[in-house]
C-alpha cells in the first residue's frame, strides 16, 4: 500500500522512526514501560513551560474528545458554572459534553470566522457572578482560526475564574506559556502537533486546581482525578493503555526536541502555511479566515467558483498521493489543507504543482 501525504490535522503523516516504535510489544506493568510513561509526563511539562512543583500531567486513553469530556466531567462540581466560548465544531462539542454530564453551562456562540472579543467575555463575567470556569478552544480546527487565549486567560485571572483550554491542535506546534498564563487545565492529544499516532490524549493540570476535583466525575473510566491518583507516583495507567501508541509518542517527543523544540517547529508550520496560502491565492483559492486570525496549523479555502467539483479534485490529488480534508462550514462550500505532521517545504511545493496541473486541465 502506497504511503499518502495526509494534509489533515491528525491523524497525520508521521515519520518512519515514529512508526517503527510500534513494531515492539510492551507490558503495561513492567518498569521499563512505567518509566516510559513517567518520562513522557515530565517532557510534556517541559513543553508546557511549567514547574513540576505547581503542575502535573495526566495521560488518558481514547481520542482527544474523550480527554476533553474527562476534564469537563472532572473539573466541575455540581455547583460550579462554566462559560463555554464557541466559534466552531469543537467549542460546540464541549458545550454538548457539559450538558450531557449535567453541568451548569452558559454558552457564548460566535460566528465561525469571528474571534471572541475580550469585551464580550468581560461583559458576561461581570453580569453573572455565579460563573466559576471558562473554557475555550485555542486553534479551532473547524476553520483554522486562532483564538486569543492570552487575553482570555488574563480575564480569567482578573475575575478569579478557572480556565480550561482545548489546545488539541496547537500544543507542541504553537508556544503556550501554560504557567505564565496561569492555565488550570490544558488538553491535547498524541496525534496532532507532537506528531504521534492516535490512541490517547493528555491534560496539563495545575496541581492546586486538580486536587479540588475529587468526586466530581459521574463516570468511572473518564474520571481524570482517579486516573491521576494511580498514575502520579507510579507511572501506571488505570486500565489497559495503548502501549504501541505510547512508545511511538515518546519517539515523537524526542523528534520534536531534536527539531529544536516548539519554536522551531512553529516556524516550519508557519512558513509552510503562508507558502500554501500565498500559492493557493495565486491559483484562485481564497482563505475563509482573515489572515490576522489565521493559525499556522490548518487553512479553510472557499471553492473558487460554482462549478468546482471537490470530489473530482480530491480524487485527482489522492492519485498523486495527497489527501485533502473536506470543509466543515454549513453555509459556504469549502475544503481544508492541514500543514502539520512530518511534511516539509518540498512536499508543499509538490502539492501546489499538482493543484496547478489540475487547474490547467480543468
Ligand atoms: C482534533 C481535535 C479534538 C479531538 O478530536 P478527536 O477526533 O476526538 O481526536 C478536539 N478539539 C480540537 C480543537 C481538535 O482539533
mmCIF file of C-alpha atoms and ligand atoms in Angstrom:
data_model
loop_
_atom_site.group_PDB
_atom_site.id
_atom_site.type_symbol
_atom_site.label_atom_id
_atom_site.label_comp_id
_atom_site.label_asym_id
_atom_site.label_seq_id
_atom_site.Cartn_x
_atom_site.Cartn_y
_atom_site.Cartn_z
ATOM 1 C CA UNK A 1 0.000 0.000 0.000
ATOM 2 C CA UNK A 2 1.318 3.434 -1.022
ATOM 3 C CA UNK A 3 2.024 5.930 1.796
ATOM 4 C CA UNK A 4 -0.135 9.028 1.264
ATOM 5 C CA UNK A 5 0.751 12.523 2.489
ATOM 6 C CA UNK A 6 -2.052 13.471 4.886
ATOM 7 C CA UNK A 7 -2.991 17.146 4.686
ATOM 8 C CA UNK A 8 -5.239 16.621 7.706
ATOM 9 C CA UNK A 9 -4.949 17.777 11.308
ATOM 10 C CA UNK A 10 -4.499 14.323 12.801
ATOM 11 C CA UNK A 11 -4.144 11.501 12.237
ATOM 12 C CA UNK A 12 -1.320 12.991 10.245
ATOM 13 C CA UNK A 13 1.831 11.998 8.409
ATOM 14 C CA UNK A 14 4.307 10.571 10.914
ATOM 15 C CA UNK A 15 7.998 9.785 10.479
ATOM 16 C CA UNK A 16 9.229 6.245 9.761
ATOM 17 C CA UNK A 17 11.045 6.238 13.097
ATOM 18 C CA UNK A 18 7.811 7.020 14.972
ATOM 19 C CA UNK A 19 6.026 4.212 13.100
ATOM 20 C CA UNK A 20 8.888 1.773 13.731
ATOM 21 C CA UNK A 21 8.442 2.018 17.544
ATOM 22 C CA UNK A 22 5.128 0.233 17.091
ATOM 23 C CA UNK A 23 6.812 -2.987 15.944
ATOM 24 C CA UNK A 24 7.671 -3.864 19.554
ATOM 25 C CA UNK A 25 5.142 -5.293 22.041
ATOM 26 C CA UNK A 26 5.385 -3.970 25.605
ATOM 27 C CA UNK A 27 3.920 -4.959 29.023
ATOM 28 C CA UNK A 28 1.931 -2.354 30.922
ATOM 29 C CA UNK A 29 3.080 -3.455 34.407
ATOM 30 C CA UNK A 30 6.779 -3.629 33.536
ATOM 31 C CA UNK A 31 9.136 -0.980 34.968
ATOM 32 C CA UNK A 32 10.516 -0.061 31.531
ATOM 33 C CA UNK A 33 7.038 0.846 30.379
ATOM 34 C CA UNK A 34 6.160 2.760 33.553
ATOM 35 C CA UNK A 35 9.417 4.701 33.164
ATOM 36 C CA UNK A 36 8.440 5.498 29.577
ATOM 37 C CA UNK A 37 5.128 6.921 30.830
ATOM 38 C CA UNK A 38 6.852 8.986 33.519
ATOM 39 C CA UNK A 39 9.372 10.318 31.044
ATOM 40 C CA UNK A 40 6.525 11.410 28.751
ATOM 41 C CA UNK A 41 4.771 13.095 31.689
ATOM 42 C CA UNK A 42 7.904 15.089 32.531
ATOM 43 C CA UNK A 43 8.638 16.052 28.923
ATOM 44 C CA UNK A 44 5.088 17.314 28.475
ATOM 45 C CA UNK A 45 5.610 19.630 31.450
ATOM 46 C CA UNK A 46 8.793 20.921 29.773
ATOM 47 C CA UNK A 47 6.916 21.594 26.510
ATOM 48 C CA UNK A 48 4.235 23.448 28.521
ATOM 49 C CA UNK A 49 6.924 25.567 30.267
ATOM 50 C CA UNK A 50 5.671 24.707 33.740
ATOM 51 C CA UNK A 51 7.304 23.867 37.060
ATOM 52 C CA UNK A 52 6.612 20.293 38.236
ATOM 53 C CA UNK A 53 6.006 21.671 41.744
ATOM 54 C CA UNK A 54 2.927 23.526 40.519
ATOM 55 C CA UNK A 55 1.769 21.456 37.553
ATOM 56 C CA UNK A 56 1.325 17.807 36.677
ATOM 57 C CA UNK A 57 0.357 15.878 33.551
ATOM 58 C CA UNK A 58 -2.138 13.062 33.189
ATOM 59 C CA UNK A 59 -2.414 10.717 30.216
ATOM 60 C CA UNK A 60 -5.845 9.343 29.307
ATOM 61 C CA UNK A 61 -6.853 6.632 26.828
ATOM 62 C CA UNK A 62 -9.080 7.485 23.862
ATOM 63 C CA UNK A 63 -9.140 10.130 21.160
ATOM 64 C CA UNK A 64 -8.907 13.820 22.043
ATOM 65 C CA UNK A 65 -12.648 14.175 22.645
ATOM 66 C CA UNK A 66 -12.521 11.521 25.393
ATOM 67 C CA UNK A 67 -9.977 13.663 27.208
ATOM 68 C CA UNK A 68 -11.996 16.864 26.752
ATOM 69 C CA UNK A 69 -15.003 15.024 28.180
ATOM 70 C CA UNK A 70 -12.944 13.684 31.066
ATOM 71 C CA UNK A 71 -11.802 17.167 32.062
ATOM 72 C CA UNK A 72 -15.329 18.624 31.733
ATOM 73 C CA UNK A 73 -16.563 15.713 33.898
ATOM 74 C CA UNK A 74 -13.833 16.096 36.464
ATOM 75 C CA UNK A 75 -13.146 19.824 36.745
ATOM 76 C CA UNK A 76 -16.706 20.894 37.522
ATOM 77 C CA UNK A 77 -18.631 20.201 40.738
ATOM 78 C CA UNK A 78 -22.473 20.193 40.777
ATOM 79 C CA UNK A 79 -22.496 23.839 41.933
ATOM 80 C CA UNK A 80 -19.826 25.108 39.523
ATOM 81 C CA UNK A 81 -20.880 27.066 36.440
ATOM 82 C CA UNK A 82 -18.913 27.171 33.196
ATOM 83 C CA UNK A 83 -18.838 29.751 30.402
ATOM 84 C CA UNK A 84 -18.008 27.951 27.151
ATOM 85 C CA UNK A 85 -16.883 30.112 24.248
ATOM 86 C CA UNK A 86 -17.612 28.557 20.859
ATOM 87 C CA UNK A 87 -16.763 29.612 17.319
ATOM 88 C CA UNK A 88 -16.562 26.159 15.755
ATOM 89 C CA UNK A 89 -17.468 22.481 15.984
ATOM 90 C CA UNK A 90 -15.031 21.745 18.823
ATOM 91 C CA UNK A 91 -16.411 24.545 21.012
ATOM 92 C CA UNK A 92 -19.899 23.191 20.261
ATOM 93 C CA UNK A 93 -18.756 19.705 21.246
ATOM 94 C CA UNK A 94 -17.568 20.982 24.642
ATOM 95 C CA UNK A 95 -20.991 22.563 25.220
ATOM 96 C CA UNK A 96 -22.676 19.275 24.290
ATOM 97 C CA UNK A 97 -20.416 17.400 26.722
ATOM 98 C CA UNK A 98 -21.077 19.844 29.554
ATOM 99 C CA UNK A 99 -24.857 19.429 29.143
ATOM 100 C CA UNK A 100 -24.609 15.646 28.780
ATOM 101 C CA UNK A 101 -22.646 15.400 32.029
ATOM 102 C CA UNK A 102 -25.191 17.608 33.844
ATOM 103 C CA UNK A 103 -23.026 20.691 34.380
ATOM 104 C CA UNK A 104 -24.255 24.301 34.697
ATOM 105 C CA UNK A 105 -23.451 25.970 31.386
ATOM 106 C CA UNK A 106 -23.539 29.430 29.818
ATOM 107 C CA UNK A 107 -22.840 29.453 26.087
ATOM 108 C CA UNK A 108 -21.152 32.204 24.109
ATOM 109 C CA UNK A 109 -21.759 31.247 20.477
ATOM 110 C CA UNK A 110 -19.979 33.265 17.798
ATOM 111 C CA UNK A 111 -19.832 33.090 14.002
ATOM 112 C CA UNK A 112 -17.146 30.681 12.800
ATOM 113 C CA UNK A 113 -14.990 33.439 11.293
ATOM 114 C CA UNK A 114 -15.079 35.668 14.366
ATOM 115 C CA UNK A 115 -12.551 35.546 17.209
ATOM 116 C CA UNK A 116 -14.048 36.062 20.697
ATOM 117 C CA UNK A 117 -13.697 39.671 21.797
ATOM 118 C CA UNK A 118 -12.422 40.452 25.279
ATOM 119 C CA UNK A 119 -15.274 42.954 25.739
ATOM 120 C CA UNK A 120 -17.978 40.345 25.199
ATOM 121 C CA UNK A 121 -16.405 37.823 27.578
ATOM 122 C CA UNK A 122 -15.836 40.537 30.190
ATOM 123 C CA UNK A 123 -19.485 41.582 29.972
ATOM 124 C CA UNK A 124 -20.659 38.027 30.674
ATOM 125 C CA UNK A 125 -18.290 37.684 33.625
ATOM 126 C CA UNK A 126 -19.491 40.975 35.085
ATOM 127 C CA UNK A 127 -23.140 40.072 34.600
ATOM 128 C CA UNK A 128 -23.037 36.643 36.252
ATOM 129 C CA UNK A 129 -21.051 36.208 39.452
ATOM 130 C CA UNK A 130 -22.007 32.522 39.692
ATOM 131 C CA UNK A 131 -19.586 31.651 36.864
ATOM 132 C CA UNK A 132 -16.608 29.675 38.154
ATOM 133 C CA UNK A 133 -14.937 28.361 34.973
ATOM 134 C CA UNK A 134 -14.228 29.416 31.373
ATOM 135 C CA UNK A 135 -13.469 27.035 28.505
ATOM 136 C CA UNK A 136 -12.216 27.954 25.054
ATOM 137 C CA UNK A 137 -10.567 26.251 22.079
ATOM 138 C CA UNK A 138 -7.144 27.611 21.089
ATOM 139 C CA UNK A 139 -6.928 26.702 17.394
ATOM 140 C CA UNK A 140 -10.483 25.946 16.181
ATOM 141 C CA UNK A 141 -9.598 23.202 13.727
ATOM 142 C CA UNK A 142 -13.054 23.551 12.164
ATOM 143 C CA UNK A 143 -11.853 26.644 10.296
ATOM 144 C CA UNK A 144 -8.237 27.160 11.352
ATOM 145 C CA UNK A 145 -8.997 30.316 13.352
ATOM 146 C CA UNK A 146 -6.618 31.012 16.238
ATOM 147 C CA UNK A 147 -8.427 32.293 19.319
ATOM 148 C CA UNK A 148 -6.710 34.886 21.580
ATOM 149 C CA UNK A 149 -6.208 32.693 24.660
ATOM 150 C CA UNK A 150 -3.693 35.120 26.196
ATOM 151 C CA UNK A 151 -6.355 37.828 26.565
ATOM 152 C CA UNK A 152 -8.991 35.345 27.789
ATOM 153 C CA UNK A 153 -6.562 33.885 30.360
ATOM 154 C CA UNK A 154 -5.867 37.404 31.585
ATOM 155 C CA UNK A 155 -9.600 37.952 32.100
ATOM 156 C CA UNK A 156 -9.887 34.623 33.919
ATOM 157 C CA UNK A 157 -7.142 35.682 36.282
ATOM 158 C CA UNK A 158 -8.651 39.119 36.843
ATOM 159 C CA UNK A 159 -12.104 37.666 37.620
ATOM 160 C CA UNK A 160 -10.663 34.721 39.559
ATOM 161 C CA UNK A 161 -12.152 32.015 37.292
ATOM 162 C CA UNK A 162 -10.601 28.660 36.458
ATOM 163 C CA UNK A 163 -9.750 28.180 32.812
ATOM 164 C CA UNK A 164 -9.819 25.108 30.565
ATOM 165 C CA UNK A 165 -8.058 25.338 27.187
ATOM 166 C CA UNK A 166 -8.649 22.871 24.355
ATOM 167 C CA UNK A 167 -5.200 23.143 22.787
ATOM 168 C CA UNK A 168 -5.662 19.888 20.907
ATOM 169 C CA UNK A 169 -4.427 21.129 17.550
ATOM 170 C CA UNK A 170 -1.886 23.700 18.803
ATOM 171 C CA UNK A 171 0.100 22.248 21.721
ATOM 172 C CA UNK A 172 3.592 21.390 20.506
ATOM 173 C CA UNK A 173 3.161 23.464 17.336
ATOM 174 C CA UNK A 174 2.468 26.889 18.853
ATOM 175 C CA UNK A 175 4.333 28.002 22.000
ATOM 176 C CA UNK A 176 1.967 28.219 25.001
ATOM 177 C CA UNK A 177 3.346 29.508 28.312
ATOM 178 C CA UNK A 178 0.945 27.495 30.463
ATOM 179 C CA UNK A 179 2.223 28.637 33.862
ATOM 180 C CA UNK A 180 2.689 32.264 32.865
ATOM 181 C CA UNK A 181 -0.885 32.297 31.526
ATOM 182 C CA UNK A 182 -1.999 30.649 34.781
ATOM 183 C CA UNK A 183 -3.987 27.980 32.897
ATOM 184 C CA UNK A 184 -5.742 25.460 35.153
ATOM 185 C CA UNK A 185 -6.278 22.653 32.628
ATOM 186 C CA UNK A 186 -4.912 22.343 29.097
ATOM 187 C CA UNK A 187 -5.926 19.405 26.889
ATOM 188 C CA UNK A 188 -4.156 17.955 23.852
ATOM 189 C CA UNK A 189 -3.601 14.583 22.197
ATOM 190 C CA UNK A 190 -0.951 12.292 20.775
ATOM 191 C CA UNK A 191 -1.813 12.652 17.098
ATOM 192 C CA UNK A 192 -1.597 16.403 16.469
ATOM 193 C CA UNK A 193 1.395 18.773 16.651
ATOM 194 C CA UNK A 194 3.618 16.379 18.598
ATOM 195 C CA UNK A 195 3.245 14.145 15.538
ATOM 196 C CA UNK A 196 2.416 10.820 17.170
ATOM 197 C CA UNK A 197 -0.339 8.379 16.243
ATOM 198 C CA UNK A 198 -3.911 8.367 17.660
ATOM 199 C CA UNK A 199 -4.893 6.480 20.819
ATOM 200 C CA UNK A 200 -4.608 8.768 23.829
ATOM 201 C CA UNK A 201 -4.606 12.370 24.986
ATOM 202 C CA UNK A 202 -3.303 14.281 27.982
ATOM 203 C CA UNK A 203 -4.026 17.129 30.355
ATOM 204 C CA UNK A 204 -1.529 19.593 31.794
ATOM 205 C CA UNK A 205 -3.115 20.466 35.134
ATOM 206 C CA UNK A 206 -2.399 22.974 37.862
ATOM 207 C CA UNK A 207 -1.966 20.767 40.947
ATOM 208 C CA UNK A 208 -3.912 23.091 43.222
ATOM 209 C CA UNK A 209 -6.928 23.015 40.869
ATOM 210 C CA UNK A 210 -6.756 19.274 40.183
ATOM 211 C CA UNK A 211 -6.616 18.484 43.905
ATOM 212 C CA UNK A 212 -10.051 20.096 44.356
ATOM 213 C CA UNK A 213 -11.766 17.807 41.827
ATOM 214 C CA UNK A 214 -12.076 14.522 43.726
ATOM 215 C CA UNK A 215 -15.566 13.042 43.415
ATOM 216 C CA UNK A 216 -16.820 15.414 40.696
ATOM 217 C CA UNK A 217 -16.877 12.919 37.815
ATOM 218 C CA UNK A 218 -20.036 10.918 37.115
ATOM 219 C CA UNK A 219 -18.069 8.409 35.052
ATOM 220 C CA UNK A 220 -15.598 5.805 36.231
ATOM 221 C CA UNK A 221 -13.307 5.485 33.215
ATOM 222 C CA UNK A 222 -13.325 9.225 32.415
ATOM 223 C CA UNK A 223 -12.541 10.304 35.991
ATOM 224 C CA UNK A 224 -9.326 12.221 35.468
ATOM 225 C CA UNK A 225 -8.736 12.674 39.195
ATOM 226 C CA UNK A 226 -8.710 8.911 39.740
ATOM 227 C CA UNK A 227 -6.547 8.409 36.646
ATOM 228 C CA UNK A 228 -4.060 10.823 38.172
ATOM 229 C CA UNK A 229 -4.216 9.187 41.617
ATOM 230 C CA UNK A 230 -2.968 5.953 40.091
ATOM 231 C CA UNK A 231 -0.505 7.483 37.645
ATOM 232 C CA UNK A 232 1.082 10.260 39.682
ATOM 233 C CA UNK A 233 3.684 8.296 41.631
ATOM 234 C CA UNK A 234 3.868 5.044 39.706
ATOM 235 C CA UNK A 235 3.619 5.900 36.001
ATOM 236 C CA UNK A 236 0.924 3.209 35.925
ATOM 237 C CA UNK A 237 -2.183 3.748 33.800
ATOM 238 C CA UNK A 238 -5.591 2.708 35.164
ATOM 239 C CA UNK A 239 -6.859 0.023 32.762
ATOM 240 C CA UNK A 240 -5.063 -1.125 29.616
ATOM 241 C CA UNK A 241 -3.116 1.583 27.846
ATOM 242 C CA UNK A 242 -2.317 1.775 24.112
ATOM 243 C CA UNK A 243 1.276 0.587 24.555
ATOM 244 C CA UNK A 244 2.315 0.875 20.894
ATOM 245 C CA UNK A 245 0.905 4.378 20.669
ATOM 246 C CA UNK A 246 2.632 5.437 23.880
ATOM 247 C CA UNK A 247 6.006 4.188 22.647
ATOM 248 C CA UNK A 248 5.532 5.953 19.307
ATOM 249 C CA UNK A 249 4.574 9.141 21.182
ATOM 250 C CA UNK A 250 7.777 9.042 23.225
ATOM 251 C CA UNK A 251 9.767 8.851 19.989
ATOM 252 C CA UNK A 252 7.694 11.729 18.556
ATOM 253 C CA UNK A 253 8.576 13.913 21.570
ATOM 254 C CA UNK A 254 12.286 13.120 21.090
ATOM 255 C CA UNK A 255 11.921 14.165 17.429
ATOM 256 C CA UNK A 256 10.237 17.421 18.484
ATOM 257 C CA UNK A 257 13.177 18.094 20.818
ATOM 258 C CA UNK A 258 15.682 17.197 18.070
ATOM 259 C CA UNK A 259 13.973 19.530 15.617
ATOM 260 C CA UNK A 260 14.764 22.340 18.077
ATOM 261 C CA UNK A 261 11.611 22.412 20.193
ATOM 262 C CA UNK A 262 8.248 24.090 19.816
ATOM 263 C CA UNK A 263 9.598 27.415 18.482
ATOM 264 C CA UNK A 264 11.435 25.787 15.595
ATOM 265 C CA UNK A 265 8.513 23.511 14.765
ATOM 266 C CA UNK A 266 6.244 26.555 14.855
ATOM 267 C CA UNK A 267 8.489 28.307 12.314
ATOM 268 C CA UNK A 268 8.264 25.313 9.955
ATOM 269 C CA UNK A 269 4.472 25.169 10.282
ATOM 270 C CA UNK A 270 4.017 28.942 9.915
ATOM 271 C CA UNK A 271 6.318 29.202 6.926
ATOM 272 C CA UNK A 272 4.675 26.271 5.105
ATOM 273 C CA UNK A 273 1.222 27.591 5.997
ATOM 274 C CA UNK A 274 1.974 31.010 4.493
ATOM 275 C CA UNK A 275 3.519 29.351 1.432
ATOM 276 C CA UNK A 276 0.333 27.330 0.918
ATOM 277 C CA UNK A 277 -1.926 30.370 1.383
ATOM 278 C CA UNK A 278 0.066 32.595 -0.999
ATOM 279 C CA UNK A 279 0.293 29.851 -3.643
ATOM 280 C CA UNK A 280 -3.398 28.968 -3.369
ATOM 281 C CA UNK A 281 -4.398 32.638 -3.728
ATOM 282 C CA UNK A 282 -2.311 32.799 -6.896
ATOM 283 C CA UNK A 283 -4.316 29.803 -8.168
ATOM 284 C CA UNK A 284 -7.649 31.499 -7.347
ATOM 285 C CA UNK A 285 -8.489 29.956 -3.939
ATOM 286 C CA UNK A 286 -9.397 32.434 -1.179
ATOM 287 C CA UNK A 287 -8.916 31.576 2.513
ATOM 288 C CA UNK A 288 -12.010 31.823 4.736
ATOM 289 C CA UNK A 289 -10.311 33.252 7.820
ATOM 290 C CA UNK A 290 -8.831 36.754 7.873
ATOM 291 C CA UNK A 291 -5.028 36.493 7.848
ATOM 292 C CA UNK A 292 -4.662 38.172 11.277
ATOM 293 C CA UNK A 293 -6.586 35.288 12.929
ATOM 294 C CA UNK A 294 -5.271 32.506 10.682
ATOM 295 C CA UNK A 295 -3.481 29.746 12.611
ATOM 296 C CA UNK A 296 -0.297 28.159 11.236
ATOM 297 C CA UNK A 297 -1.965 24.700 11.506
ATOM 298 C CA UNK A 298 -4.795 24.363 9.005
ATOM 299 C CA UNK A 299 -6.467 26.636 6.420
ATOM 300 C CA UNK A 300 -10.025 26.678 5.088
ATOM 301 C CA UNK A 301 -10.310 27.582 1.394
ATOM 302 C CA UNK A 302 -13.531 28.532 -0.380
ATOM 303 C CA UNK A 303 -14.426 26.871 -3.671
ATOM 304 C CA UNK A 304 -13.023 29.045 -6.492
ATOM 305 C CA UNK A 305 -16.319 29.000 -8.462
ATOM 306 C CA UNK A 306 -19.774 27.401 -8.542
ATOM 307 C CA UNK A 307 -18.705 24.602 -10.885
ATOM 308 C CA UNK A 308 -15.838 23.460 -8.692
ATOM 309 C CA UNK A 309 -16.133 19.711 -8.129
ATOM 310 C CA UNK A 310 -14.404 18.880 -4.845
ATOM 311 C CA UNK A 311 -14.825 15.092 -5.173
ATOM 312 C CA UNK A 312 -13.109 15.140 -8.537
ATOM 313 C CA UNK A 313 -10.326 17.399 -7.172
ATOM 314 C CA UNK A 314 -9.942 15.120 -4.134
ATOM 315 C CA UNK A 315 -9.594 12.007 -6.306
ATOM 316 C CA UNK A 316 -7.048 13.712 -8.555
ATOM 317 C CA UNK A 317 -4.926 14.768 -5.570
ATOM 318 C CA UNK A 318 -5.213 11.333 -3.972
ATOM 319 C CA UNK A 319 -3.998 9.746 -7.179
ATOM 320 C CA UNK A 320 -0.918 11.930 -6.707
ATOM 321 C CA UNK A 321 -0.600 10.786 -3.072
ATOM 322 C CA UNK A 322 -2.014 13.845 -1.275
ATOM 323 C CA UNK A 323 -5.119 13.575 0.899
ATOM 324 C CA UNK A 324 -7.097 16.805 1.328
ATOM 325 C CA UNK A 325 -9.598 17.482 4.109
ATOM 326 C CA UNK A 326 -13.261 18.332 3.407
ATOM 327 C CA UNK A 327 -14.681 21.564 4.823
ATOM 328 C CA UNK A 328 -16.940 21.853 7.875
ATOM 329 C CA UNK A 329 -18.777 25.130 7.179
ATOM 330 C CA UNK A 330 -22.560 24.993 6.984
ATOM 331 C CA UNK A 331 -23.264 27.956 4.746
ATOM 332 C CA UNK A 332 -20.275 28.037 2.366
ATOM 333 C CA UNK A 333 -18.738 25.184 0.356
ATOM 334 C CA UNK A 334 -15.110 24.843 1.419
ATOM 335 C CA UNK A 335 -12.229 22.436 1.940
ATOM 336 C CA UNK A 336 -9.216 22.447 4.222
ATOM 337 C CA UNK A 337 -5.484 21.957 3.892
ATOM 338 C CA UNK A 338 -3.645 20.997 7.058
ATOM 339 C CA UNK A 339 0.096 21.535 7.196
ATOM 340 C CA UNK A 340 1.110 19.796 10.440
ATOM 341 C CA UNK A 341 2.857 16.415 10.573
ATOM 342 C CA UNK A 342 6.117 15.228 9.087
ATOM 343 C CA UNK A 343 5.683 17.381 5.977
ATOM 344 C CA UNK A 344 8.261 19.799 4.597
ATOM 345 C CA UNK A 345 8.567 22.582 2.027
ATOM 346 C CA UNK A 346 9.276 20.158 -0.823
ATOM 347 C CA UNK A 347 6.023 18.316 -0.064
ATOM 348 C CA UNK A 348 4.035 21.549 -0.282
ATOM 349 C CA UNK A 349 5.798 22.601 -3.488
ATOM 350 C CA UNK A 350 4.830 19.235 -4.994
ATOM 351 C CA UNK A 351 1.280 19.621 -3.742
ATOM 352 C CA UNK A 352 0.926 23.088 -5.292
ATOM 353 C CA UNK A 353 2.348 21.798 -8.586
ATOM 354 C CA UNK A 354 -0.366 19.101 -8.696
ATOM 355 C CA UNK A 355 -3.084 21.644 -7.883
ATOM 356 C CA UNK A 356 -1.785 23.877 -10.682
ATOM 357 C CA UNK A 357 -1.822 20.949 -13.121
ATOM 358 C CA UNK A 358 -5.389 20.129 -12.085
ATOM 359 C CA UNK A 359 -6.484 23.738 -12.674
ATOM 360 C CA UNK A 360 -4.873 23.777 -16.129
ATOM 361 C CA UNK A 361 -6.637 20.553 -17.071
ATOM 362 C CA UNK A 362 -9.998 21.757 -15.701
HETATM 363 C C1 LIG B 1 -8.766 17.007 16.999
HETATM 364 C C2 LIG B 1 -9.440 17.928 17.928
HETATM 365 C C3 LIG B 1 -10.201 17.458 19.019
HETATM 366 C C4 LIG B 1 -10.406 15.994 19.315
HETATM 367 O O1 LIG B 1 -10.942 15.294 18.287
HETATM 368 P P1 LIG B 1 -10.864 13.695 18.259
HETATM 369 O O2 LIG B 1 -11.437 13.376 16.929
HETATM 370 O O3 LIG B 1 -11.636 13.176 19.370
HETATM 371 O O4 LIG B 1 -9.405 13.347 18.392
HETATM 372 C C5 LIG B 1 -10.733 18.379 19.905
HETATM 373 N N1 LIG B 1 -10.550 19.688 19.723
HETATM 374 C C6 LIG B 1 -9.834 20.190 18.686
HETATM 375 C C7 LIG B 1 -9.662 21.668 18.584
HETATM 376 C C8 LIG B 1 -9.260 19.317 17.762
HETATM 377 O O5 LIG B 1 -8.536 19.806 16.746
#
